[in-house]
Short mmCIF file of C-alpha atoms in Angstrom, two decimals:
data_model
loop_
_atom_site.label_atom_id
_atom_site.label_comp_id
_atom_site.label_asym_id
_atom_site.label_seq_id
_atom_site.Cartn_x
_atom_site.Cartn_y
_atom_site.Cartn_z
CA MET I 1 0.14 0.08 0.08
CA THR I 2 1.58 3.37 -1.09
CA ALA I 3 1.42 6.05 0.89
CA PRO I 4 -0.96 9.06 -0.55
CA GLN I 5 1.14 11.72 -2.44
CA PRO I 6 1.31 14.41 0.18
CA LEU I 7 0.21 17.85 -0.41
CA THR I 8 2.34 20.98 0.61
CA LEU I 9 0.29 23.16 2.79
CA LEU I 10 0.06 25.96 -0.19
CA GLU I 11 -1.47 23.26 -2.25
CA LEU I 12 -4.01 22.54 0.33
CA ASN I 13 -5.02 26.49 1.20
CA SER I 14 -5.17 26.71 -2.95
CA ARG I 15 -7.38 24.36 -3.17
CA ILE I 16 -9.59 25.78 -0.03
CA SER I 17 -9.11 29.05 -1.72
CA ARG I 18 -10.66 27.84 -5.08
CA LEU I 19 -13.48 26.03 -3.33
CA LEU I 20 -14.76 28.77 -1.49
CA ALA I 21 -14.65 31.16 -4.67
CA THR I 22 -17.37 29.03 -6.39
CA ALA I 23 -18.90 27.25 -3.52
CA PRO I 24 -22.60 28.39 -3.40
CA GLY I 25 -23.98 30.55 -0.77
CA ILE I 26 -21.23 32.08 0.95
CA ASN I 27 -20.35 34.62 -2.07
CA ASN I 28 -22.10 38.18 -2.05
CA VAL I 29 -24.37 37.46 1.01
CA TRP I 30 -26.06 39.80 3.30
CA ILE I 31 -24.93 39.08 6.73
CA MET I 32 -25.79 40.88 10.11
CA ALA I 33 -22.96 41.04 12.81
CA GLU I 34 -21.52 43.46 15.52
CA THR I 35 -18.28 45.07 14.65
CA SER I 36 -14.91 44.99 16.64
CA ASP I 37 -11.37 45.99 16.43
CA VAL I 38 -11.75 48.31 13.43
CA ARG I 39 -8.65 49.89 12.26
CA ARG I 40 -7.78 51.76 9.41
CA SER I 41 -4.44 51.01 7.58
CA GLY I 42 -3.69 53.21 4.34
CA PRO I 43 -6.98 53.33 2.63
CA HIS I 44 -8.14 50.02 3.81
CA CYS I 45 -10.38 49.17 6.83
CA TYR I 46 -9.78 45.73 8.57
CA LEU I 47 -12.20 44.83 11.37
CA GLU I 48 -13.76 41.53 13.17
CA LEU I 49 -17.38 40.78 12.74
CA ILE I 50 -18.74 38.90 15.83
CA ASP I 51 -21.84 37.12 16.38
CA LYS I 52 -22.86 37.47 19.83
CA ASP I 53 -25.27 35.51 22.10
CA ALA I 54 -28.36 37.81 22.68
CA ASP I 55 -28.57 36.76 26.39
CA THR I 56 -25.13 36.32 27.72
CA GLY I 57 -23.01 38.21 25.27
CA THR I 58 -20.65 35.78 24.49
CA PRO I 59 -19.43 35.22 20.98
CA ARG I 60 -20.71 32.60 18.85
CA ALA I 61 -19.20 33.21 15.78
CA ARG I 62 -16.37 35.58 14.88
CA ALA I 63 -14.58 36.44 11.50
CA ARG I 64 -11.79 38.89 10.07
CA ALA I 65 -12.91 41.29 7.54
CA THR I 66 -11.83 43.77 5.28
CA ILE I 67 -13.11 46.71 3.37
CA TRP I 68 -10.65 47.33 0.87
CA GLY I 69 -9.57 51.22 -0.10
CA SER I 70 -11.35 50.71 -3.52
CA VAL I 71 -14.78 50.94 -1.72
CA PHE I 72 -14.04 52.17 1.98
CA PRO I 73 -14.15 55.83 1.62
CA ARG I 74 -17.27 56.07 -0.30
CA LEU I 75 -18.87 53.43 1.71
CA ASN I 76 -17.98 55.09 5.04
CA ASP I 77 -18.95 58.46 3.95
CA THR I 78 -22.57 56.90 2.92
CA PHE I 79 -22.81 55.29 6.35
CA ALA I 80 -21.86 58.22 8.25
CA ALA I 81 -24.27 60.59 6.53
CA ALA I 82 -26.84 58.47 7.56
CA THR I 83 -26.06 57.15 10.81
CA GLY I 84 -24.33 59.99 12.26
CA SER I 85 -21.46 57.94 13.06
CA PRO I 86 -18.28 56.36 10.53
CA ILE I 87 -17.71 52.94 10.82
CA THR I 88 -16.97 52.08 14.10
CA SER I 89 -16.38 49.22 16.78
CA GLY I 90 -19.32 47.86 18.66
CA ILE I 91 -22.11 48.60 16.21
CA LYS I 92 -24.61 46.35 14.54
CA VAL I 93 -23.77 46.30 11.02
CA MET I 94 -25.71 44.57 7.90
CA VAL I 95 -22.84 43.88 5.35
CA LEU I 96 -22.79 42.30 1.67
CA ALA I 97 -19.66 40.01 2.19
CA SER I 98 -18.06 37.34 0.30
CA ALA I 99 -15.95 34.67 2.22
CA THR I 100 -12.33 34.69 0.79
CA PHE I 101 -9.15 32.43 1.97
CA HIS I 102 -5.84 33.68 1.53
CA PRO I 103 -3.27 30.76 1.63
CA VAL I 104 -1.29 32.92 4.33
CA TYR I 105 -3.96 34.93 6.04
CA GLY I 106 -6.80 32.40 6.41
CA LEU I 107 -10.36 33.16 6.16
CA SER I 108 -11.29 36.63 5.55
CA LEU I 109 -14.65 38.50 4.56
CA ASN I 110 -14.22 40.93 1.98
CA ILE I 111 -17.18 43.80 2.74
CA THR I 112 -18.48 45.21 -0.60
CA ALA I 113 -21.37 47.26 0.76
CA ILE I 114 -23.42 48.15 3.77
CA ASN I 115 -26.90 48.78 4.75
CA PRO I 116 -26.76 51.95 6.97
CA GLU I 117 -30.73 51.42 7.64
CA TYR I 118 -30.08 48.55 9.57
CA THR I 119 -27.28 50.11 11.97
CA LEU I 120 -29.66 53.10 12.13
CA GLY I 121 -32.60 51.04 13.26
CA ASP I 122 -30.47 49.52 16.01
CA LEU I 123 -29.27 52.87 17.14
CA LEU I 124 -32.72 54.04 17.50
CA ARG I 125 -33.78 51.07 19.12
CA ARG I 126 -31.02 51.40 21.60
CA ARG I 127 -31.86 55.20 22.33
CA ARG I 128 -35.37 54.06 22.89
CA GLU I 129 -34.16 51.39 25.49
CA MET I 130 -32.00 54.29 27.08
CA ILE I 131 -34.98 56.78 26.85
CA ALA I 132 -37.09 53.78 28.67
CA ARG I 133 -34.52 53.28 31.07
CA LEU I 134 -34.51 57.24 32.05
CA ARG I 135 -37.89 57.64 32.40
CA ALA I 136 -38.52 54.45 34.66
CA GLU I 137 -35.51 55.62 37.08
CA GLY I 138 -37.87 59.15 37.09
CA ILE I 139 -35.00 61.40 35.79
CA LEU I 140 -35.84 61.54 31.95
CA GLU I 141 -37.77 65.05 32.61
CA LEU I 142 -35.63 66.48 35.49
CA ASN I 143 -33.59 69.08 33.71
CA ARG I 144 -36.40 70.17 31.78
CA GLN I 145 -38.74 70.74 34.52
CA LEU I 146 -36.07 73.43 36.06
CA ALA I 147 -37.07 76.88 36.35
CA TRP I 148 -35.09 79.63 34.38
CA PRO I 149 -33.79 82.73 36.11
CA ALA I 150 -35.90 86.05 34.72
CA VAL I 151 -32.81 86.61 32.72
CA PRO I 152 -29.99 83.98 32.29
CA SER I 153 -26.89 85.65 31.65
CA ARG I 154 -24.38 83.87 33.44
CA ILE I 155 -23.45 81.00 31.16
CA ALA I 156 -21.09 77.84 31.43
CA VAL I 157 -20.16 77.07 27.96
CA ILE I 158 -19.18 73.45 26.82
CA SER I 159 -17.44 73.35 23.70
CA ALA I 160 -14.16 72.84 21.74
CA GLN I 161 -11.75 75.62 22.17
CA GLY I 162 -11.21 77.48 18.98
CA ALA I 163 -14.01 75.56 17.24
CA ALA I 164 -16.29 77.69 14.67
CA GLY I 165 -19.41 76.98 16.48
CA TYR I 166 -17.81 78.36 19.83
CA GLY I 167 -16.81 81.54 17.94
CA ASP I 168 -20.23 82.11 16.46
CA PHE I 169 -21.84 81.85 20.00
CA ILE I 170 -19.70 84.09 21.53
CA ASN I 171 -19.73 86.78 18.50
CA GLN I 172 -23.43 86.67 18.68
CA LEU I 173 -24.07 86.95 22.39
CA TYR I 174 -21.40 89.98 22.83
CA THR I 175 -22.56 91.83 19.89
CA ASN I 176 -26.20 91.97 20.59
CA PRO I 177 -28.05 94.95 19.52
CA HIS I 178 -29.61 95.50 23.10
CA ARG I 179 -26.16 95.80 24.67
CA LEU I 180 -27.57 93.07 27.60
CA ARG I 181 -24.66 91.92 29.40
CA PHE I 182 -23.41 88.28 29.46
CA THR I 183 -20.93 86.56 31.06
CA THR I 184 -19.35 83.35 29.60
CA ARG I 185 -16.89 80.77 30.91
CA LEU I 186 -15.39 78.35 28.66
CA PHE I 187 -15.03 74.46 29.87
CA PRO I 188 -13.10 73.00 27.26
CA ALA I 189 -14.23 69.63 25.82
CA ALA I 190 -13.39 67.65 22.76
CA LEU I 191 -16.93 67.02 21.17
CA GLN I 192 -16.08 64.07 18.64
CA GLY I 193 -15.36 60.70 18.59
CA ARG I 194 -15.30 58.30 21.75
CA ASP I 195 -14.15 60.28 24.33
CA THR I 196 -17.27 62.60 23.76
CA ALA I 197 -19.27 61.39 26.65
CA PRO I 198 -16.45 61.34 29.23
CA ALA I 199 -15.17 64.75 28.23
CA ILE I 200 -18.75 66.33 28.63
CA ILE I 201 -19.19 64.35 31.95
CA ASP I 202 -15.89 66.00 32.99
CA ALA I 203 -16.61 69.51 32.00
CA LEU I 204 -20.28 68.98 33.96
CA THR I 205 -18.91 68.07 36.80
CA ARG I 206 -16.37 71.23 36.94
CA ILE I 207 -19.25 73.40 36.51
CA ALA I 208 -20.99 71.65 39.29
CA GLU I 209 -18.31 72.81 41.72
CA SER I 210 -19.38 76.18 41.23
CA ASP I 211 -22.70 76.13 39.91
CA GLU I 212 -23.87 79.29 42.00
CA GLN I 213 -21.57 81.24 39.55
CA PHE I 214 -24.01 80.38 36.57
CA ASP I 215 -27.59 80.21 35.21
CA CYS I 216 -27.39 77.63 32.64
CA VAL I 217 -24.78 75.34 30.99
CA VAL I 218 -24.91 75.52 27.26
CA ILE I 219 -23.21 72.48 25.16
CA ILE I 220 -22.27 73.31 21.51
CA ARG I 221 -20.69 72.12 18.71
CA GLY I 222 -20.21 73.71 15.04
CA GLY I 223 -22.20 72.99 12.29
CA GLY I 224 -20.31 71.29 9.16
CA ALA I 225 -20.20 67.15 9.37
CA THR I 226 -23.01 65.58 11.00
CA THR I 227 -20.87 62.61 11.74
CA ASP I 228 -19.93 61.34 15.00
CA LEU I 229 -23.48 62.25 16.59
CA ALA I 230 -23.66 58.60 17.86
CA SER I 231 -21.24 59.60 20.42
CA PHE I 232 -23.90 61.69 22.22
CA ASP I 233 -26.23 58.65 22.45
CA ASP I 234 -24.90 57.72 25.69
CA TYR I 235 -26.97 56.79 29.05
CA SER I 236 -24.47 58.16 31.34
CA LEU I 237 -24.27 61.39 29.65
CA ALA I 238 -27.79 61.66 29.36
CA ALA I 239 -28.39 60.93 33.07
CA HIS I 240 -25.72 63.50 33.81
CA ILE I 241 -27.52 66.21 31.89
CA ALA I 242 -30.86 65.08 33.32
CA LEU I 243 -29.60 65.29 36.71
CA PHE I 244 -27.80 68.22 36.29
CA PRO I 245 -28.94 71.17 38.62
CA LEU I 246 -29.00 74.15 35.87
CA PRO I 247 -30.70 74.28 32.72
CA VAL I 248 -28.79 72.79 30.03
CA ILE I 249 -29.20 74.04 26.24
CA VAL I 250 -28.14 71.46 23.76
CA GLY I 251 -26.90 72.97 20.41
CA ILE I 252 -24.67 70.30 18.76
CA GLY I 253 -26.02 69.45 15.33
CA HIS I 254 -28.66 70.69 12.69
CA GLU I 255 -32.58 70.06 12.68
CA ARG I 256 -32.95 66.58 11.35
CA ASP I 257 -30.05 64.98 13.57
CA ILE I 258 -31.43 63.94 16.86
CA THR I 259 -29.64 62.48 19.84
CA LEU I 260 -30.64 61.00 23.12
CA LEU I 261 -29.45 64.31 24.56
CA ASP I 262 -32.46 66.06 22.77
CA TYR I 263 -34.51 63.79 24.98
CA VAL I 264 -33.16 65.35 28.59
CA ALA I 265 -31.69 68.58 27.94
CA ASN I 266 -33.64 71.68 29.05
CA LEU I 267 -33.73 73.04 25.66
CA ARG I 268 -32.46 71.89 22.35
CA VAL I 269 -31.27 74.37 19.39
CA LYS I 270 -30.36 73.89 16.11
CA THR I 271 -27.05 75.53 15.77
CA PRO I 272 -24.65 77.44 18.73
CA THR I 273 -26.10 80.80 17.20
CA ALA I 274 -29.51 79.84 17.63
CA ALA I 275 -28.41 79.26 21.22
CA ALA I 276 -27.20 82.65 21.58
CA GLU I 277 -30.57 84.00 19.97
CA TRP I 278 -32.78 82.29 22.47
CA LEU I 279 -30.72 84.04 25.47
CA ILE I 280 -30.65 87.23 23.87
CA ALA I 281 -34.64 87.30 23.32
CA ARG I 282 -34.81 86.42 27.04
CA GLY I 283 -32.73 89.46 27.93
CA ALA I 284 -34.66 91.70 25.06
CA ASP I 285 -38.10 90.63 27.06
CA ALA I 286 -36.77 91.51 30.48
CA LEU I 287 -35.89 95.07 28.89
CA GLY I 288 -39.34 95.41 27.15
CA ARG I 289 -40.85 94.44 30.60
CA LEU I 290 -38.84 97.14 32.34
CA ARG I 291 -39.97 99.91 29.62
CA THR I 292 -43.37 98.76 29.76
CA LEU I 293 -43.17 99.39 33.97
CA ALA I 294 -41.44 102.64 33.29
CA SER I 295 -44.11 104.06 31.38
CA ASP I 296 -47.14 102.70 33.66
CA ILE I 297 -45.50 104.10 36.60
CA LEU I 298 -45.10 107.55 34.61
CA ASP I 299 -48.63 107.29 33.71
CA ALA I 300 -50.08 106.51 37.07
CA ALA I 301 -47.83 109.29 38.75
CA THR I 302 -48.92 111.73 36.18
CA THR I 303 -52.34 111.19 36.90
CA ARG I 304 -51.68 111.66 40.77
CA LEU I 305 -50.04 114.82 39.78
CA SER I 306 -52.90 116.30 37.97
CA THR I 307 -55.33 115.36 40.50
CA ALA I 308 -53.38 117.41 42.61
CA HIS I 309 -53.09 120.15 40.21
CA ARG I 310 -56.81 120.42 39.81
CA ARG I 311 -57.24 120.40 43.55
CA LEU I 312 -54.85 123.15 44.03
CA GLU I 313 -56.17 125.49 41.45
CA TYR I 314 -59.68 125.03 42.93
CA ILE I 315 -58.16 126.24 46.49
CA ALA I 316 -56.41 129.06 44.79
CA GLY I 317 -59.53 130.26 42.82
CA GLN I 318 -61.10 130.10 46.32
CA LEU I 319 -58.43 132.12 48.51
CA PRO I 320 -58.68 135.65 47.07
CA ALA I 321 -62.37 136.05 47.52
CA LEU I 322 -62.18 133.96 51.05
CA ALA I 323 -59.43 136.57 51.91
CA GLY I 324 -61.12 139.33 50.62
CA ALA I 325 -64.11 138.95 52.30
CA ALA I 326 -62.04 138.27 55.77
CA ILE I 327 -60.60 141.66 55.15
CA THR I 328 -63.83 143.62 54.81
CA ARG I 329 -64.98 141.72 57.39
CA ASN I 330 -62.17 142.51 59.94
CA ALA I 331 -60.90 145.90 58.59
CA ILE I 332 -63.01 147.88 60.89
CA ARG I 333 -62.09 146.20 63.75
CA ILE I 334 -58.37 145.42 63.64
CA GLY I 335 -57.42 148.73 61.33
CA PRO I 336 -55.26 148.86 58.08
CA ALA I 337 -52.32 147.31 59.35
CA ALA I 338 -53.86 143.93 59.23
CA ASP I 339 -54.69 144.42 55.54
CA ASP I 340 -51.22 143.99 54.64
CA THR I 341 -50.63 141.24 56.86
CA LEU I 342 -53.55 139.18 55.57
CA THR I 343 -52.66 139.97 51.62
CA HIS I 344 -49.25 138.74 52.51
CA ALA I 345 -50.32 135.75 54.56
CA VAL I 346 -52.73 134.74 51.38
CA ALA I 347 -49.70 135.21 48.88
CA GLN I 348 -47.67 133.13 51.28
CA VAL I 349 -50.16 130.16 50.74
CA LEU I 350 -50.47 130.51 47.14
CA ARG I 351 -46.82 130.39 46.66
CA ARG I 352 -46.40 127.51 49.06
CA ARG I 353 -49.08 125.40 47.17
CA ALA I 354 -47.13 126.31 43.91
CA ASP I 355 -43.95 125.20 45.40
CA ARG I 356 -45.78 122.13 46.28
CA LEU I 357 -47.01 121.67 42.72
CA ASP I 358 -43.51 122.16 41.34
CA ALA I 359 -42.21 119.44 43.79
CA ILE I 360 -44.51 116.63 42.68
CA ALA I 361 -43.99 117.48 39.32
CA ALA I 362 -40.13 117.24 39.78
CA ILE I 363 -40.40 113.48 41.20
CA ILE I 364 -42.68 112.64 38.14
CA ASP I 365 -40.15 114.23 36.18
CA ALA I 366 -37.36 111.79 37.52
CA LEU I 367 -39.34 109.21 35.45
CA SER I 368 -38.55 110.78 32.24
CA PRO I 369 -35.07 110.60 31.44
CA GLN I 370 -35.10 113.96 29.61
CA ALA I 371 -36.10 116.20 32.60
CA THR I 372 -33.77 117.55 35.38
CA LEU I 373 -34.70 117.22 39.08
CA ARG I 374 -33.81 120.38 39.80
CA ARG I 375 -37.35 122.05 39.53
CA GLY I 376 -37.81 122.77 43.48
CA PHE I 377 -39.66 120.68 45.59
CA SER I 378 -42.01 121.03 48.87
CA ILE I 379 -44.21 118.94 50.88
CA THR I 380 -46.91 120.13 53.50
CA ARG I 381 -47.32 117.87 56.40
CA VAL I 382 -49.35 118.41 59.93
CA ASP I 383 -48.16 115.91 62.34
CA GLY I 384 -45.44 114.46 60.40
CA HIS I 385 -48.35 113.57 57.73
CA ALA I 386 -48.86 114.98 54.22
CA ILE I 387 -52.04 116.87 53.75
CA THR I 388 -54.04 117.08 50.81
CA SER I 389 -56.81 119.77 51.88
CA PRO I 390 -56.60 122.77 53.78
CA SER I 391 -59.39 121.15 56.48
CA GLN I 392 -56.40 119.02 57.58
CA ALA I 393 -54.80 122.00 59.02
CA PRO I 394 -56.96 123.21 61.83
CA PRO I 395 -56.19 126.93 63.00
CA GLY I 396 -52.95 126.85 65.72
CA ALA I 397 -51.79 123.48 64.06
CA THR I 398 -47.96 123.55 62.91
CA ILE I 399 -47.24 123.22 59.33
CA THR I 400 -43.84 122.10 58.11
CA THR I 401 -43.12 122.65 54.54
CA THR I 402 -40.12 120.46 53.01
CA LEU I 403 -38.26 122.67 50.23
CA ALA I 404 -35.35 121.67 48.34
CA SER I 405 -32.96 123.14 50.80
CA GLY I 406 -34.64 123.28 54.00
CA ILE I 407 -37.77 122.79 56.08
CA LEU I 408 -40.14 125.87 56.69
CA THR I 409 -42.40 125.68 59.87
CA SER I 410 -45.56 127.94 60.25
CA VAL I 411 -48.57 127.94 62.25
CA SER I 412 -52.21 127.24 60.60
CA ARG I 413 -54.52 130.42 61.10
CA MET B 1 -29.90 96.92 46.94
CA GLU B 2 -27.01 94.88 45.50
CA ASN B 3 -28.29 91.95 47.09
CA GLN B 4 -31.84 92.25 46.12
CA SER B 5 -32.53 89.99 43.10
CA PHE B 6 -33.66 91.16 39.86
CA ASN B 7 -36.93 89.29 40.41
CA ASP B 8 -37.79 91.08 43.88
CA SER B 9 -36.98 94.26 42.42
CA LEU B 10 -39.62 93.59 39.28
CA ALA B 11 -42.10 92.58 42.08
CA GLU B 12 -41.32 95.68 43.91
CA LEU B 13 -41.99 97.88 40.77
CA GLU B 14 -45.00 95.94 40.06
CA LYS B 15 -46.37 96.85 43.81
CA ILE B 16 -45.31 100.41 43.32
CA LEU B 17 -47.35 100.67 40.02
CA ALA B 18 -50.45 99.00 41.84
CA GLU B 19 -50.07 101.31 44.90
CA LEU B 20 -49.78 104.63 42.57
CA ARG B 21 -52.86 103.28 40.46
CA SER B 22 -54.81 102.86 43.77
CA ASP B 23 -56.64 105.57 45.59
CA GLN B 24 -54.81 105.68 48.82
CA CYS B 25 -51.74 107.49 47.39
CA ASP B 26 -50.78 110.82 49.08
CA VAL B 27 -48.39 113.16 48.61
CA ASP B 28 -45.89 111.63 50.69
CA THR B 29 -46.21 108.17 49.34
CA LEU B 30 -46.22 109.68 45.65
CA ALA B 31 -43.16 111.05 46.38
CA ALA B 32 -41.12 108.22 48.11
CA ARG B 33 -42.69 105.67 45.61
CA THR B 34 -41.89 107.34 42.54
CA ARG B 35 -38.15 107.80 44.01
CA ARG B 36 -38.22 104.39 44.76
CA ALA B 37 -39.30 103.19 41.19
CA VAL B 38 -36.44 105.38 39.43
CA GLU B 39 -34.17 103.83 41.86
CA LEU B 40 -35.18 100.08 40.91
CA LEU B 41 -35.45 100.92 37.39
CA THR B 42 -31.98 102.08 37.36
CA PHE B 43 -30.87 99.04 39.17
CA CYS B 44 -32.41 96.61 37.05
CA ARG B 45 -31.34 98.27 33.93
CA SER B 46 -27.81 97.98 35.04
CA ARG B 47 -28.28 94.57 35.69
CA LEU B 48 -29.43 93.62 32.61
CA THR B 49 -27.01 96.03 30.20
CA THR B 50 -23.61 96.45 30.11
CA THR B 51 -21.63 99.91 29.48
CA GLU B 52 -19.42 100.53 26.51
CA GLN B 53 -16.29 100.32 28.63
CA GLU B 54 -17.48 96.98 30.12
CA LEU B 55 -17.88 95.71 26.47
CA ARG B 56 -14.59 96.83 25.08
CA SER B 57 -12.71 94.83 28.18
CA ILE B 58 -15.29 91.69 27.44
CA LEU B 59 -14.30 91.89 24.08
CA ALA B 60 -10.77 92.39 24.74
CA THR B 61 -10.62 89.66 27.11
CA LEU B 62 -12.07 87.16 24.37
CA GLN B 63 -9.57 88.08 22.06
CA ASN B 64 -6.86 87.09 24.52
CA PRO B 65 -8.25 83.92 25.78
CA SER B 66 -5.28 83.58 28.04
CA ASP B 67 -6.86 85.91 30.02
CA GLN B 68 -9.53 83.92 30.56
CA GLN B 69 -9.63 81.18 33.55
#
């Protein structure tokens, strides 16, 4: 019995290679798996595909895979545009692959296409699960329920230093047409890649150490590429934001991009500029309210003044007649000297009344920015109470009149 | 005054307005309340807005981020 002719290993591997190339069902098939150890080498992308047990997470199957440089850039861009993340480790993918066998490197799956919808669906499902968990823990809505101060003006900013979005935000804020006062402090954090979530959590922790110095937190990232948004879909980061003691504004993408953070942040805006605009609008509202209050108070005080005016004019109109009658009545009894005294007294009363009107006008002028305060001022009091009618000053009562430069004391007759 | 918050000041202004509109406002009250209103309005505006000089210094700081904490 002759020994069979042995093969070289190369011959064997070449046979396997040829068999695989023509075997049915293993070429150009769509397969579902999870990515791992994704790495770039030159234009090519090398990775592992794993099939994990849904319950235990232990691998049930594993294979090396390659996306050659001839297709990788286009495939990666399309994938990132659809899912918000480039092809990276730890995501579920559906790929079109062919099994190949290299005599030296062994089995490898050659990937030629990827279905972003599958990954997107998985990301959405995971996001929904995280939202459900945050809700079950009772923290989903906490940040959104925080009350804003009347005018949020002290702002802690989480952004990458020197990022275009940060510049837009600062520029918008500090050149606002109302000249509203804002103070900002940057807490730098790189907002892309797998370190995004820990970097933001770290920045939030630093802000929390002095949270009484701020009215709110703004997390912003420039526009541009929509890639990498998936790194914001992080449970721990979302929980930190939900539990943060200050309202958080998130402006990290464009309108159609949604991340988990949009569900927990107090306010979601499209862009950093929109975040600044919102804050400016709050300040402008407050200024408008002050303007309304100032004009309402001016109106009310003016009404009070004209009431006093009418009362005084009435008294002024009555006084000469009353005084004249008194003079006539008493002229015979007290002689000509009293004539002068009475006339003088009447003139004094009138002058005092006019001073008082001027005084009230002066106070009301203070509400009007154009007016000066130097128009004279007097208030007439009896027993420390301002009086509004002569009947409040019975004969013999001591009257004090407060003028701009002192107090006059006189006795009512 | 410094320790009074913007919200407290707004509330006080609303109260003064209500008082001025009521019939119980005599001359003393009118003088004191309007003076206080001016004070509060000035305070609130200064809390909200910045002066030219402040603005220049802020912009200068922003152009030299090393000055920032």
